[in-house]
Coordinates of C-alpha atoms and ligand atoms in Angstrom, one line a residue:
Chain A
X1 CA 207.4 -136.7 33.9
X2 CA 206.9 -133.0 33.5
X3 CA 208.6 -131.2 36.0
X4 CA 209.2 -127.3 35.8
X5 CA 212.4 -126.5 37.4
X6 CA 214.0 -123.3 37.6
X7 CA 217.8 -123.2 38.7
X8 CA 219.6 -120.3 39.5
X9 CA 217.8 -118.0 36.9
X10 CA 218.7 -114.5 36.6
X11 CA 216.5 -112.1 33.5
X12 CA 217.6 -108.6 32.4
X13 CA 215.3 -106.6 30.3
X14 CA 217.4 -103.8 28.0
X15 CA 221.2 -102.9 28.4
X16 CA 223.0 -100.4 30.4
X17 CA 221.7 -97.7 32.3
X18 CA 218.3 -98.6 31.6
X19 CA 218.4 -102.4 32.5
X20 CA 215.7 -104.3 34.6
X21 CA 216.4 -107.0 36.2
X22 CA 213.1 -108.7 37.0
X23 CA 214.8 -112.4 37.9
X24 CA 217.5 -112.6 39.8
X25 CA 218.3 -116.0 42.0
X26 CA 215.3 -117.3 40.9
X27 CA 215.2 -121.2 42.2
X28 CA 212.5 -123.3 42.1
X29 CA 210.6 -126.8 41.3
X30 CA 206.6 -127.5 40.7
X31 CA 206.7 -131.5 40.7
X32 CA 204.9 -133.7 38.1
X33 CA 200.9 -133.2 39.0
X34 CA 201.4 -130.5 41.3
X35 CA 199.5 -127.6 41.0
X36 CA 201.4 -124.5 42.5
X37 CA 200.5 -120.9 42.8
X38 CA 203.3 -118.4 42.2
X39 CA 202.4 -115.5 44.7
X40 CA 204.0 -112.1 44.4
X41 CA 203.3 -108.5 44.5
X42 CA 203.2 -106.8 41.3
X43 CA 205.9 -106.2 39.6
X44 CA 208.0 -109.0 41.2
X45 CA 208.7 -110.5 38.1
X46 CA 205.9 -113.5 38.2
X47 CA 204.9 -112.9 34.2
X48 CA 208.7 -112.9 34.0
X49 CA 209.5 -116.4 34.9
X50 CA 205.8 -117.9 33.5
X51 CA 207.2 -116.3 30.0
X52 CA 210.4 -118.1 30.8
X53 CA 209.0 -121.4 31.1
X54 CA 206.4 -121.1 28.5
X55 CA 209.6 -120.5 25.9
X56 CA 208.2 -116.9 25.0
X57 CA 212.1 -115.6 25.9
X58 CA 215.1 -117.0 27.1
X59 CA 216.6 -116.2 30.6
X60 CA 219.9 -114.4 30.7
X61 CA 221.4 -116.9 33.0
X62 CA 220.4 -120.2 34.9
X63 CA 218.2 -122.8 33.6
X64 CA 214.8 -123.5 32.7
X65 CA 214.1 -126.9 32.0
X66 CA 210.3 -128.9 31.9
X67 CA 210.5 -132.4 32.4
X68 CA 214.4 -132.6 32.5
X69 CA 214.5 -130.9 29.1
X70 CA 215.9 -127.0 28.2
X71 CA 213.2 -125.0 27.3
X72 CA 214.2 -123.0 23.8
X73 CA 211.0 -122.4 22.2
X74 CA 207.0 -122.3 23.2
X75 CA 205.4 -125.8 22.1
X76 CA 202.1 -127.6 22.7
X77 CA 203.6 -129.4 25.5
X78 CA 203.1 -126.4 27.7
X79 CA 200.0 -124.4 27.4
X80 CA 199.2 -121.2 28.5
X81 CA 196.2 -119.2 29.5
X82 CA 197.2 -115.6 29.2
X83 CA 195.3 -113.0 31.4
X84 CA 192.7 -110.6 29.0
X85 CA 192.1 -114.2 26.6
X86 CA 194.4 -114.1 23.9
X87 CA 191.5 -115.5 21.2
X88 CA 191.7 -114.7 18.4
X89 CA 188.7 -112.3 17.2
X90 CA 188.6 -113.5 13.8
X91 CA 187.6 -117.5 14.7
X92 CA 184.3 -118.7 15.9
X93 CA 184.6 -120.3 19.8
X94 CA 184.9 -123.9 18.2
X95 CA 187.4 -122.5 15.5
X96 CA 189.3 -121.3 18.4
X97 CA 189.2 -124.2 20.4
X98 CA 190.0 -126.5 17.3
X99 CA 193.1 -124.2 16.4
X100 CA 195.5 -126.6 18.4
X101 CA 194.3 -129.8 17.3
X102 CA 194.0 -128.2 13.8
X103 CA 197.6 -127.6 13.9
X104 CA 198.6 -130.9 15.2
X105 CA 196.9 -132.0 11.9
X106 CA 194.7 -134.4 13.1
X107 CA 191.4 -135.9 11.2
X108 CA 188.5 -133.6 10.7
X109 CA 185.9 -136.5 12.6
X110 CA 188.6 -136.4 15.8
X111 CA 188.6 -132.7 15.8
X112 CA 184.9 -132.4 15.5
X113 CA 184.2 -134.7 18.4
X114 CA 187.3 -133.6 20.4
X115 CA 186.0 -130.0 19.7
X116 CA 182.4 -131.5 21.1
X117 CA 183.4 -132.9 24.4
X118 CA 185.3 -130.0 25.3
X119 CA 182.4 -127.1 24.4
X120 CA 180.4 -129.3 26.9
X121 CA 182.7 -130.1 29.6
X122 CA 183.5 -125.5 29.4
X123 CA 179.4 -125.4 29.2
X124 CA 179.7 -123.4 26.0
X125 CA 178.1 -125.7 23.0
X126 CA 175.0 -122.9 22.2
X127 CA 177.7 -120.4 21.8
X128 CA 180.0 -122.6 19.4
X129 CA 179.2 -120.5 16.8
X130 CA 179.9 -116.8 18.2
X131 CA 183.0 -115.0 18.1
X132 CA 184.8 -113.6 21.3
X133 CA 183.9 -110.2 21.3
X134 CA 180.2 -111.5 21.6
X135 CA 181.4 -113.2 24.8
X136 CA 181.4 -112.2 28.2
X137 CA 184.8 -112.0 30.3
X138 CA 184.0 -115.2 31.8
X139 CA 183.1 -117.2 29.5
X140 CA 186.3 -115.9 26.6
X141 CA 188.4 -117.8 29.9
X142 CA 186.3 -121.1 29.8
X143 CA 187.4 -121.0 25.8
X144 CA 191.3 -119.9 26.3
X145 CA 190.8 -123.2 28.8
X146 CA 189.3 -125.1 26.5
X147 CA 191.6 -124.3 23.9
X148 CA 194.7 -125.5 25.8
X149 CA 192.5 -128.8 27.2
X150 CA 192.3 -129.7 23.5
X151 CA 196.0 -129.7 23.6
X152 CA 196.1 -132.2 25.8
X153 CA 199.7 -130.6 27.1
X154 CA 201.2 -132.3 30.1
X155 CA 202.2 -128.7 31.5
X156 CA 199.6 -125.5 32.1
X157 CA 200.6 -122.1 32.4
X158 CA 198.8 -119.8 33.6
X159 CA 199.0 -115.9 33.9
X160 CA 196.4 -114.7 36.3
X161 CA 194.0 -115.6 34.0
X162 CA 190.8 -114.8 36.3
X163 CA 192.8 -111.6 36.8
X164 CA 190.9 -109.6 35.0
X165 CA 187.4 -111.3 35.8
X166 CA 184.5 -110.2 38.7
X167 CA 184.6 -111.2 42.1
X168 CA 181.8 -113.5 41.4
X169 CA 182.8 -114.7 38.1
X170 CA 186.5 -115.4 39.5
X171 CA 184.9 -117.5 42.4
X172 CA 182.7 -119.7 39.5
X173 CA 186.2 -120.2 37.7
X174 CA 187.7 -121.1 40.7
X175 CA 185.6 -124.0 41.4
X176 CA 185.8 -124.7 37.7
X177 CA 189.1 -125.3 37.3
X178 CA 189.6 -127.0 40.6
X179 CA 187.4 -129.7 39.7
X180 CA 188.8 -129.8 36.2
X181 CA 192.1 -129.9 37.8
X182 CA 190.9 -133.1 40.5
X183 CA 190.4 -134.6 37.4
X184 CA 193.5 -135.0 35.3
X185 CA 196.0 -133.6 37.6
X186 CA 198.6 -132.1 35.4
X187 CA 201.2 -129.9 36.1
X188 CA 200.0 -126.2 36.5
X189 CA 202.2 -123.0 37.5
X190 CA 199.5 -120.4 38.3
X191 CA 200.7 -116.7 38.5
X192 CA 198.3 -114.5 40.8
X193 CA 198.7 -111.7 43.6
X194 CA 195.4 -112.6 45.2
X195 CA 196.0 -114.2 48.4
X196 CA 192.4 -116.3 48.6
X197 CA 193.2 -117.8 45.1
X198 CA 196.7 -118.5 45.7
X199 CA 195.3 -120.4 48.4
X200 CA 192.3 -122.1 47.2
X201 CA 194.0 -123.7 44.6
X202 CA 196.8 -124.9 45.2
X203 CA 199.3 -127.9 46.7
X204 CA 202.2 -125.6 47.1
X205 CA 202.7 -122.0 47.4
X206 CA 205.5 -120.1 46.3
X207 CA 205.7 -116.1 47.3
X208 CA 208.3 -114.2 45.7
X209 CA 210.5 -111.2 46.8
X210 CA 210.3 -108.0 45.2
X211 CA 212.1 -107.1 42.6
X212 CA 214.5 -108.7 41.3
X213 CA 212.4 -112.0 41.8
X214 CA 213.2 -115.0 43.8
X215 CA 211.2 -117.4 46.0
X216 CA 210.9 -115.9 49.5
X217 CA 209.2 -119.0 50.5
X218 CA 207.4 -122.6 49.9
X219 CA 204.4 -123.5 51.7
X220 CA 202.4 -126.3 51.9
X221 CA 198.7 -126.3 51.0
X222 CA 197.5 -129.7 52.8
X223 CA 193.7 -128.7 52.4
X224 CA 191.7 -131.7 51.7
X225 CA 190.4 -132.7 47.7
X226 CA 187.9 -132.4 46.5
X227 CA 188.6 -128.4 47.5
X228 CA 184.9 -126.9 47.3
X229 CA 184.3 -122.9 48.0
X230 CA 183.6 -123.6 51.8
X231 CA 186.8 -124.8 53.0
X232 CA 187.5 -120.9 52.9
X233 CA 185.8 -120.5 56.5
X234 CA 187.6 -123.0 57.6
X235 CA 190.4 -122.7 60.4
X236 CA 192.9 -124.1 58.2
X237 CA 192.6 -122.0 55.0
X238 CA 192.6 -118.9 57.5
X239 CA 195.9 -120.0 59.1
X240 CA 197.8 -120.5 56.2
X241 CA 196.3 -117.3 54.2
X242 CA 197.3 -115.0 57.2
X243 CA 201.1 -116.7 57.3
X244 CA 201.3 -115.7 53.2
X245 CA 199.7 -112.6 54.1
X246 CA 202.4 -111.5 56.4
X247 CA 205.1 -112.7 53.8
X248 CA 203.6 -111.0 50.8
X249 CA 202.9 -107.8 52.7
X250 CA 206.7 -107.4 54.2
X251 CA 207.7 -107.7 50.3
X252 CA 204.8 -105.4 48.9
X253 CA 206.3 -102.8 51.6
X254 CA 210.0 -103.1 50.7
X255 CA 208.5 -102.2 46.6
X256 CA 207.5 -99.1 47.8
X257 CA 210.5 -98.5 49.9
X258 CA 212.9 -97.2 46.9
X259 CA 210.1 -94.2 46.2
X260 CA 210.7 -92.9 50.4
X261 CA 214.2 -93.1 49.9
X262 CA 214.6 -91.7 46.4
X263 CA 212.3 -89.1 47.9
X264 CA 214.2 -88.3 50.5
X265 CA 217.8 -87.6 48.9
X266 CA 216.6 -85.6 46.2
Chain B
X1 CA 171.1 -78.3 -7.2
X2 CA 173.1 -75.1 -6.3
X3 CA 175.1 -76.3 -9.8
X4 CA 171.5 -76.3 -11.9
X5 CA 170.4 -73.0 -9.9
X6 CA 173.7 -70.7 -10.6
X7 CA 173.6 -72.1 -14.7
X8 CA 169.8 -71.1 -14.7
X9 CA 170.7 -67.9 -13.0
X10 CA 173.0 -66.8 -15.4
X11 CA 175.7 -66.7 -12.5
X12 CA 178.0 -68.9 -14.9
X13 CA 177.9 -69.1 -18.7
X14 CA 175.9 -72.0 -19.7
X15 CA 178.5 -72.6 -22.7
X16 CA 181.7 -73.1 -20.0
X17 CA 179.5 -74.8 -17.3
X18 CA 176.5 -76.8 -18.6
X19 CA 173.5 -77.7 -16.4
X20 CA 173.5 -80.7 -14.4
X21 CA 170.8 -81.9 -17.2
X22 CA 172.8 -81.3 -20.2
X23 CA 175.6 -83.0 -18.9
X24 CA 173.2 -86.2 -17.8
X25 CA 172.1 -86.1 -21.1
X26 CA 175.5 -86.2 -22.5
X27 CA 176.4 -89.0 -20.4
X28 CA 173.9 -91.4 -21.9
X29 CA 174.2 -90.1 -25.0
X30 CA 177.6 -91.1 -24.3
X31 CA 177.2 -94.0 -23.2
X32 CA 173.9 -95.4 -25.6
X33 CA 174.3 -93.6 -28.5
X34 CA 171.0 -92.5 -28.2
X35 CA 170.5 -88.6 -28.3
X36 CA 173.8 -87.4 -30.1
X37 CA 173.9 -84.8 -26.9
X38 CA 177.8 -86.1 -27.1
X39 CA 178.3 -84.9 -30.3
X40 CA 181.2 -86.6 -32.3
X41 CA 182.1 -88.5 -28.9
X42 CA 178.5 -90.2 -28.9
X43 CA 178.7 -93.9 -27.8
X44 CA 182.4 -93.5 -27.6
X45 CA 182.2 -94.3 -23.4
X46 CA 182.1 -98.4 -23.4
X47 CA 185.4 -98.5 -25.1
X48 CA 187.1 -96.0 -23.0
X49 CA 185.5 -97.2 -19.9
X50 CA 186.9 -100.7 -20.7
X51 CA 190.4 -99.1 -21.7
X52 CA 190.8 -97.2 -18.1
X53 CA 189.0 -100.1 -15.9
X54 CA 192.0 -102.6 -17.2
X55 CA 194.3 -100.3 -16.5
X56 CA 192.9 -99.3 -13.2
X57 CA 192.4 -103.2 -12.1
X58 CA 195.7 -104.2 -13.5
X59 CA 197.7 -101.5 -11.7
X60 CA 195.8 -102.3 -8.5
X61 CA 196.3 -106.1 -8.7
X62 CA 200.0 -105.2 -9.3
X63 CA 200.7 -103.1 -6.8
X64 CA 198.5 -105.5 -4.2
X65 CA 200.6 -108.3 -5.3
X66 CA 203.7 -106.7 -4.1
X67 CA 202.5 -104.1 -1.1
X68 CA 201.2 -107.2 1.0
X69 CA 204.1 -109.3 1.1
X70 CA 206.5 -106.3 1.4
X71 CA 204.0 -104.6 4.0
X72 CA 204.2 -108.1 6.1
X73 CA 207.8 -107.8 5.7
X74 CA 208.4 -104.7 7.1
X75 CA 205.7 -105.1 9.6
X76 CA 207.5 -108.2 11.0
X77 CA 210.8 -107.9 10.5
X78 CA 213.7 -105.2 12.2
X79 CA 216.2 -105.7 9.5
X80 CA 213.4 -106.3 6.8
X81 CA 211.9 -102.7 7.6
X82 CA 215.5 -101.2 8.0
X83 CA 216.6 -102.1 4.3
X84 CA 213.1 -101.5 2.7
X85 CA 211.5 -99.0 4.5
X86 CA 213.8 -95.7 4.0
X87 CA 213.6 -96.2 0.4
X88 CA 209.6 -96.8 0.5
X89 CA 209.3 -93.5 2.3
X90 CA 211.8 -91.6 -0.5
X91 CA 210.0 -93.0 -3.1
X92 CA 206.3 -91.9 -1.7
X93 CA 207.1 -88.4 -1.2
X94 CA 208.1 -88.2 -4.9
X95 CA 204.8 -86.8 -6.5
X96 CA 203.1 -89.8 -8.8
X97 CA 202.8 -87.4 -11.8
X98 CA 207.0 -87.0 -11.2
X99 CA 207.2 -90.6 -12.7
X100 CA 205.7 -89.9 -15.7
X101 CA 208.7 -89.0 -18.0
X102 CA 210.4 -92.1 -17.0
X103 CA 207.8 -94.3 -16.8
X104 CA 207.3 -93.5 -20.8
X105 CA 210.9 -93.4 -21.2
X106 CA 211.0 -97.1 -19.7
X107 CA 207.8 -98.4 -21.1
X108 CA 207.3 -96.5 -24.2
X109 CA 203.9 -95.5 -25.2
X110 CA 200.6 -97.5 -24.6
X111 CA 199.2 -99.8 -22.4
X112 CA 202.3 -100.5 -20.4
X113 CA 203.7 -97.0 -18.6
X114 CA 199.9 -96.2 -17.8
X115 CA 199.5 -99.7 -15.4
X116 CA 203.1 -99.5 -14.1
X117 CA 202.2 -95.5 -12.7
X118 CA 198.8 -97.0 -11.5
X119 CA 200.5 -99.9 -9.9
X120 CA 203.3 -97.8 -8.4
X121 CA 201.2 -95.1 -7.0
X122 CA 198.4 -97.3 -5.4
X123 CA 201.5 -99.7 -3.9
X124 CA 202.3 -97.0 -1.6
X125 CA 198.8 -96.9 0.8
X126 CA 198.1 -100.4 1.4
X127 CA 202.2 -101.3 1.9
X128 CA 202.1 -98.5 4.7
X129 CA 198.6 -99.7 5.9
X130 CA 199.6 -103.2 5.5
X131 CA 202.9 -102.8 7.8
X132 CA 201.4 -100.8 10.5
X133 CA 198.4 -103.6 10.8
X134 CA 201.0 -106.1 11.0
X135 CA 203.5 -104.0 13.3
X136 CA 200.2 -103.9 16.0
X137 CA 199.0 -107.3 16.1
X138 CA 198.6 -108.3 19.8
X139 CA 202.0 -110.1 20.4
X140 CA 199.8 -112.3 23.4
X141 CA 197.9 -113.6 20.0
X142 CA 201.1 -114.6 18.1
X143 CA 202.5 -116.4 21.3
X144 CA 199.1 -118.2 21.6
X145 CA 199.4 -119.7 18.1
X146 CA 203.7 -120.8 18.3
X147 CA 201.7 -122.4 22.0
X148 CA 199.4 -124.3 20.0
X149 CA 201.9 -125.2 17.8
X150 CA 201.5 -123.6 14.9
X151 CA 204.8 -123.1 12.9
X152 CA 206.3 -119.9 10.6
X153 CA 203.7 -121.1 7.8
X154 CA 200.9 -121.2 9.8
X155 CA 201.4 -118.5 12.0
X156 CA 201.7 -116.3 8.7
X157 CA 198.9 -117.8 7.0
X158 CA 196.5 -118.5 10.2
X159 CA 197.6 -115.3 12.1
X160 CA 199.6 -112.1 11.0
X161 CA 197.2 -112.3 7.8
X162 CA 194.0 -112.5 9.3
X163 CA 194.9 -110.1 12.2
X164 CA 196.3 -107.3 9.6
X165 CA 193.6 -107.6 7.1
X166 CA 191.5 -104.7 8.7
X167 CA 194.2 -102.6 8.0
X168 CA 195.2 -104.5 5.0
X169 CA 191.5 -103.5 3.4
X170 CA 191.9 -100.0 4.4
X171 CA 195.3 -100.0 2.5
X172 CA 193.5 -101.1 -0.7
X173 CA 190.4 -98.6 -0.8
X174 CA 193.4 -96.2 -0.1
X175 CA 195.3 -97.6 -3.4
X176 CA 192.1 -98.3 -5.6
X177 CA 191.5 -94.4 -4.9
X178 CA 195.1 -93.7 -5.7
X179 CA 194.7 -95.7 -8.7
X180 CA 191.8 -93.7 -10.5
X181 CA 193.7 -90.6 -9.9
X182 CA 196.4 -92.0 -11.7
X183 CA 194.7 -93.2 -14.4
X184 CA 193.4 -90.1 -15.7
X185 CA 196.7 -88.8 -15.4
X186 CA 198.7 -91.5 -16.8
X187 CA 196.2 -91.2 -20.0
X188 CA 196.6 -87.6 -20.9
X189 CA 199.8 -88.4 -22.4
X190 CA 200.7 -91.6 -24.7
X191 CA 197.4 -93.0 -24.9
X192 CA 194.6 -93.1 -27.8
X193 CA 192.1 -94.4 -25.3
X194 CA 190.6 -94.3 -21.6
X195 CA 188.4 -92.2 -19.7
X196 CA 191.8 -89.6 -19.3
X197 CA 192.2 -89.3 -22.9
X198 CA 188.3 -88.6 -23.5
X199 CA 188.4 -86.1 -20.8
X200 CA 191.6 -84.6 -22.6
X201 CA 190.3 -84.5 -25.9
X202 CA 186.9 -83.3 -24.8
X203 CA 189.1 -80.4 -23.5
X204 CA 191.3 -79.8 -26.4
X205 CA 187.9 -79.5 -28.3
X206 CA 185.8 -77.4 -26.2
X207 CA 183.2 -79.6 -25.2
X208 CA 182.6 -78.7 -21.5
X209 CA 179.5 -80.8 -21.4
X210 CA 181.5 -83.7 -22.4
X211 CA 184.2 -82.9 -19.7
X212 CA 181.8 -83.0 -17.1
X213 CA 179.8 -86.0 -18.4
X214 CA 183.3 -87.9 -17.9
X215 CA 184.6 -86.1 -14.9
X216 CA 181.2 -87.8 -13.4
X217 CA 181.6 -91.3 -14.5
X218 CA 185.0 -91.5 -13.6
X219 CA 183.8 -90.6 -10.1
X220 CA 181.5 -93.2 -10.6
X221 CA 183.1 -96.0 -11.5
X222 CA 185.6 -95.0 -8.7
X223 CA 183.3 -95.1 -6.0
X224 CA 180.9 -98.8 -7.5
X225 CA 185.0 -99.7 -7.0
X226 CA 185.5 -98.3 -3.7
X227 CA 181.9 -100.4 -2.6
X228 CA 182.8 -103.2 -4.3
X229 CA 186.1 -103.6 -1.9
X230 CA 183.9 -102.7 1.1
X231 CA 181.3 -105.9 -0.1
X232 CA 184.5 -107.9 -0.4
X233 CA 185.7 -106.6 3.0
X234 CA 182.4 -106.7 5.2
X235 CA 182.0 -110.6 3.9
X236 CA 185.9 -111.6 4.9
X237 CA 185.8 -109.4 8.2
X238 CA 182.8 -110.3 9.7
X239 CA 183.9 -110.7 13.1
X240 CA 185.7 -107.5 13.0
X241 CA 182.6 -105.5 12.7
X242 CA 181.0 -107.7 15.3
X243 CA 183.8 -106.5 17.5
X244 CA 183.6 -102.8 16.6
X245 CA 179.8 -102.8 17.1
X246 CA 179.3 -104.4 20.2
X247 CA 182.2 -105.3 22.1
Ligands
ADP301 N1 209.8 -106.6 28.0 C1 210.2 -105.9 29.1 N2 211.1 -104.9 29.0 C2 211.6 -104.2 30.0 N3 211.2 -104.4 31.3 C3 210.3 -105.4 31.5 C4 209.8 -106.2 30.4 N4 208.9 -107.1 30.9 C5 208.9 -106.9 32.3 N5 209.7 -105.9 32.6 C6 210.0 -105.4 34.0 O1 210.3 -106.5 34.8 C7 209.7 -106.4 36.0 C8 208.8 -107.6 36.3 O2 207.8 -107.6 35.4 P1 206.6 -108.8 35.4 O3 207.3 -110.1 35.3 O4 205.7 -108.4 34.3 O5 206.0 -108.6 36.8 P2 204.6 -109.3 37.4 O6 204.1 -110.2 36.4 O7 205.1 -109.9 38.7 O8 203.7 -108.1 37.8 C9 208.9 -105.1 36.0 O9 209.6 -104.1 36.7 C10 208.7 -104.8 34.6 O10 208.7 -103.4 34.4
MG302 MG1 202.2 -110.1 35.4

């Protein structure tokens, strides 16, 4: 079991006059195998709770917990795939992908092969050898992927990690990690803004308030598996993107209410 | 050649500044003993050479030794940096040469005074350099390795090391420049040997030619030191040029 559950979480950045609250309220589950997209405008506090679950910081109230247990620190058990790949520059693409197992100390034959499979399954083995700043946007996110595959973590986090990527190249990862997804089904929270991927992807929507952050509201994705590219002309996918358009636009308006009336009494 | 040209010219006396050809000559003379252009210091250079280049290297290793460690201190830790750091920045703005009185009161004469200046004065650039490189490290990167698992050890040994070591190496060409400065310096006084104390003697007994000649290697020897880092560097940090030239 490795369900992410957030109960009643609230998160202040700094003290006193200058204090954020990005989480406030914040209440929600993605059950075992689920794969949900958390939808928000920017700003709404998404990296927020991803960083909460992920261990990076602890909330200021409420609880975080991942398959019953309190989250305290960051741990193998729930990877993350950050959104400009966090490689590091100094390590090879194998030597990256290897870091995890490395550190989980296993034998150098398992690593090797493990290390194998995985450049295949990403479609990177004849660039094993080259470091990330000789990569291309696209492929550094097939090796922060592979990295956390090695890892073999029961949850995946991930931080709108085709964010940063082209249309085109975003669509290609898409339909990568969908199929990689159909095929060992683990528990993924997926942070994006973009209303297609939110979509695309997942079994369960969630789209946030603005800030502070809570869930505004759940929706079910009950597209058909295996999801390929085309089921985004269908009747269906349109539907439910233009409900979580509506939801996410009436929250993207109320951000930049505060600027009108801030405007308006000075 | 403007230096050759204005001796030829007459524009300086050739007795105070000697060609660039006498002074070459010197130089081999004393290095090989094989022209007595050095004069009474003919073939005196190996020994000195050796004297200032253990000093120089011992200094460096010294200071090294304790500028990383402190540098990664400071670099990673609030309290760390809070303690240390205001007394690292009163100390460096104390002029090197200002040390010298104490450092012979402390060490007495010899070997021992010279390598503590060198060490003290080249600890200052690479534990700056050393803490700013760690104090910019990518935090995403960090959190990617305590992710994968990797524990206080590893994360220092696997990650704020090899992330800080571009500015680590800058630190330490900084220092081993630092640390030829010093060593002329530290041998003018209490010292019978070294590259300083030829250069001092040479000028106690007029021999500008001799001056220069060691002026020169010193220069020398501090820059085959200076490439000799940047070998070391450019083999360890391969993927950092990589990323500077193409991405
Ligand atoms: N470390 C921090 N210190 C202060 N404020 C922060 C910090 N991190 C995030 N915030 C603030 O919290 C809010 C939510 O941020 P974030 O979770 O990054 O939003 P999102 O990922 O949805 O774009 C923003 O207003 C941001 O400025
Ligand atoms: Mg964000």
């Amino acid at each position: 079991m490795a369900e992410i559950a957030l109960r009643d979480v609230r998160k202040t950045f700094g003290r006193g006059r200058d204090a954020v609250t990005a989480l406030d309220g914040c209440t929600f589950t993605v059950p075992d195998g689920e794969f949900v997209t958390l939808l928000g405008p920017s700003g709404c506090g998404k990296t927020t709770a991803l960083d909460l679950v992920a261990g990076f910081t602890a909330s200021t109230a409420g609880r975080v917990t991942v398959g019953g247990r309190e989250v305290t620190r960051p741990g193998p058990e729930r990877a993350v795939v950050f959104q400009d790949s966090a490689l590091f520059p100094w390590l090879r693409v194998e030597d990256n992908i290897a870091f995890g197992i490395r550190m989980a100390g296993r034998p150098a034959r398992e690593i090797r092969e493990r290390v194998d499979r995985l450049l295949e399954r990403v479609g990177l083995t004849e660039f094993r050898r080259r470091y990330p700043a000789e990569l291309s946007g696209g492929m550094r996110q097939r090796v922060s992927l592979a990295r956390v595959l090695a890892l073999d973590s029961a949850v995946l986090l991930m931080d709108e990690p085709f964010g940063a990527l082209d249309a085109q190249t975003r669509g290609l990862m898409q339909e990568f990690l969908t199929g990689i997804w159909e095929r060992d089904r683990r528990t993924v929270l997926f942070v994006t803004h973009d209303l297609d991927e939110a979509v695309f992807l997942a079994d369960r929507v969630l789209v946030m308030t603005a800030r502070p952050g809570r869930i505004k509201q759940e929706l079910q994705v009950d597209l058909p598996r295996p999801r390929a590219p085309d089921i985004m002309a269908t009747p269906r996918f349109h539907a439910l993107r233009d409900e979580i358009r509506r939801l996410v636009r009436d929250e993207a308006i109320r951000t930049m209410r505060p600027l009108a009336t801030e405007r308006g009494a000075s | 050649m403007l230096w050759q040209l204005s001796v030829s010219a007459g524009l300086v006396r050739a007795e105070l500044l000697p060609g660039p050809g006498e002074v070459s000559a010197t130089l081999l003379d004393l290095v090989f003993a094989n022209s007595g252009a050095a004069g009474r210091y003919s073939g005196d250079w190996p020994e000195h050479a050796t004297a200032s280049l253990i000093r120089v290297y011992a200094g460096f290793a010294l200071a090294v030794a304790a500028a990383v460690p402190v540098g990664i201190g400071i670099g990673s830790s609030r309290t760390f940096e809070r303690v240390v750091d205001p007394t690292i920045q009163l100390l460096r703005n104390i002029p090197i040469t200002g040390f010298v009185p104490i450092a012979i009161v402390l060490f007495g004469l010899g070997d021992r005074p010279a390598i503590y200046l060198i060490a003290l004065a080249a600890f200052f650039p690479t534990v700056v350099n050393t803490s700013y490189g760690v104090r910019q490290i990518d935090q995403r990167i960090v959190r990617s390795a305590l992710m994968m698992g990797a524990g206080p050890f590893q994360r220092l040994v696997r990650v704020i090391l090899p992330a800080a070591l571009p500015a680590i190496f800058t630190g330490l060409r900084l220092s081993m420049g630092v640390a030829w400065v010093l060593v002329v310096v530290a041998e003018f006084i209490g010292v019978r040997s070294g590259l300083g104390y030829l250069l001092f003697d040479a000028y106690q007994f007029f021999a500008p030619h001799v001056m220069l000649a060691t002026m020169f290697s010193i220069g020398l020897l501090g820059f085959v030191s200076d490439r000799l880092i940047l070998l070391i560097r450019l083999r360890v940090l391969a993927w950092n040029r990589l990323g500077t030239l193409r991405g």
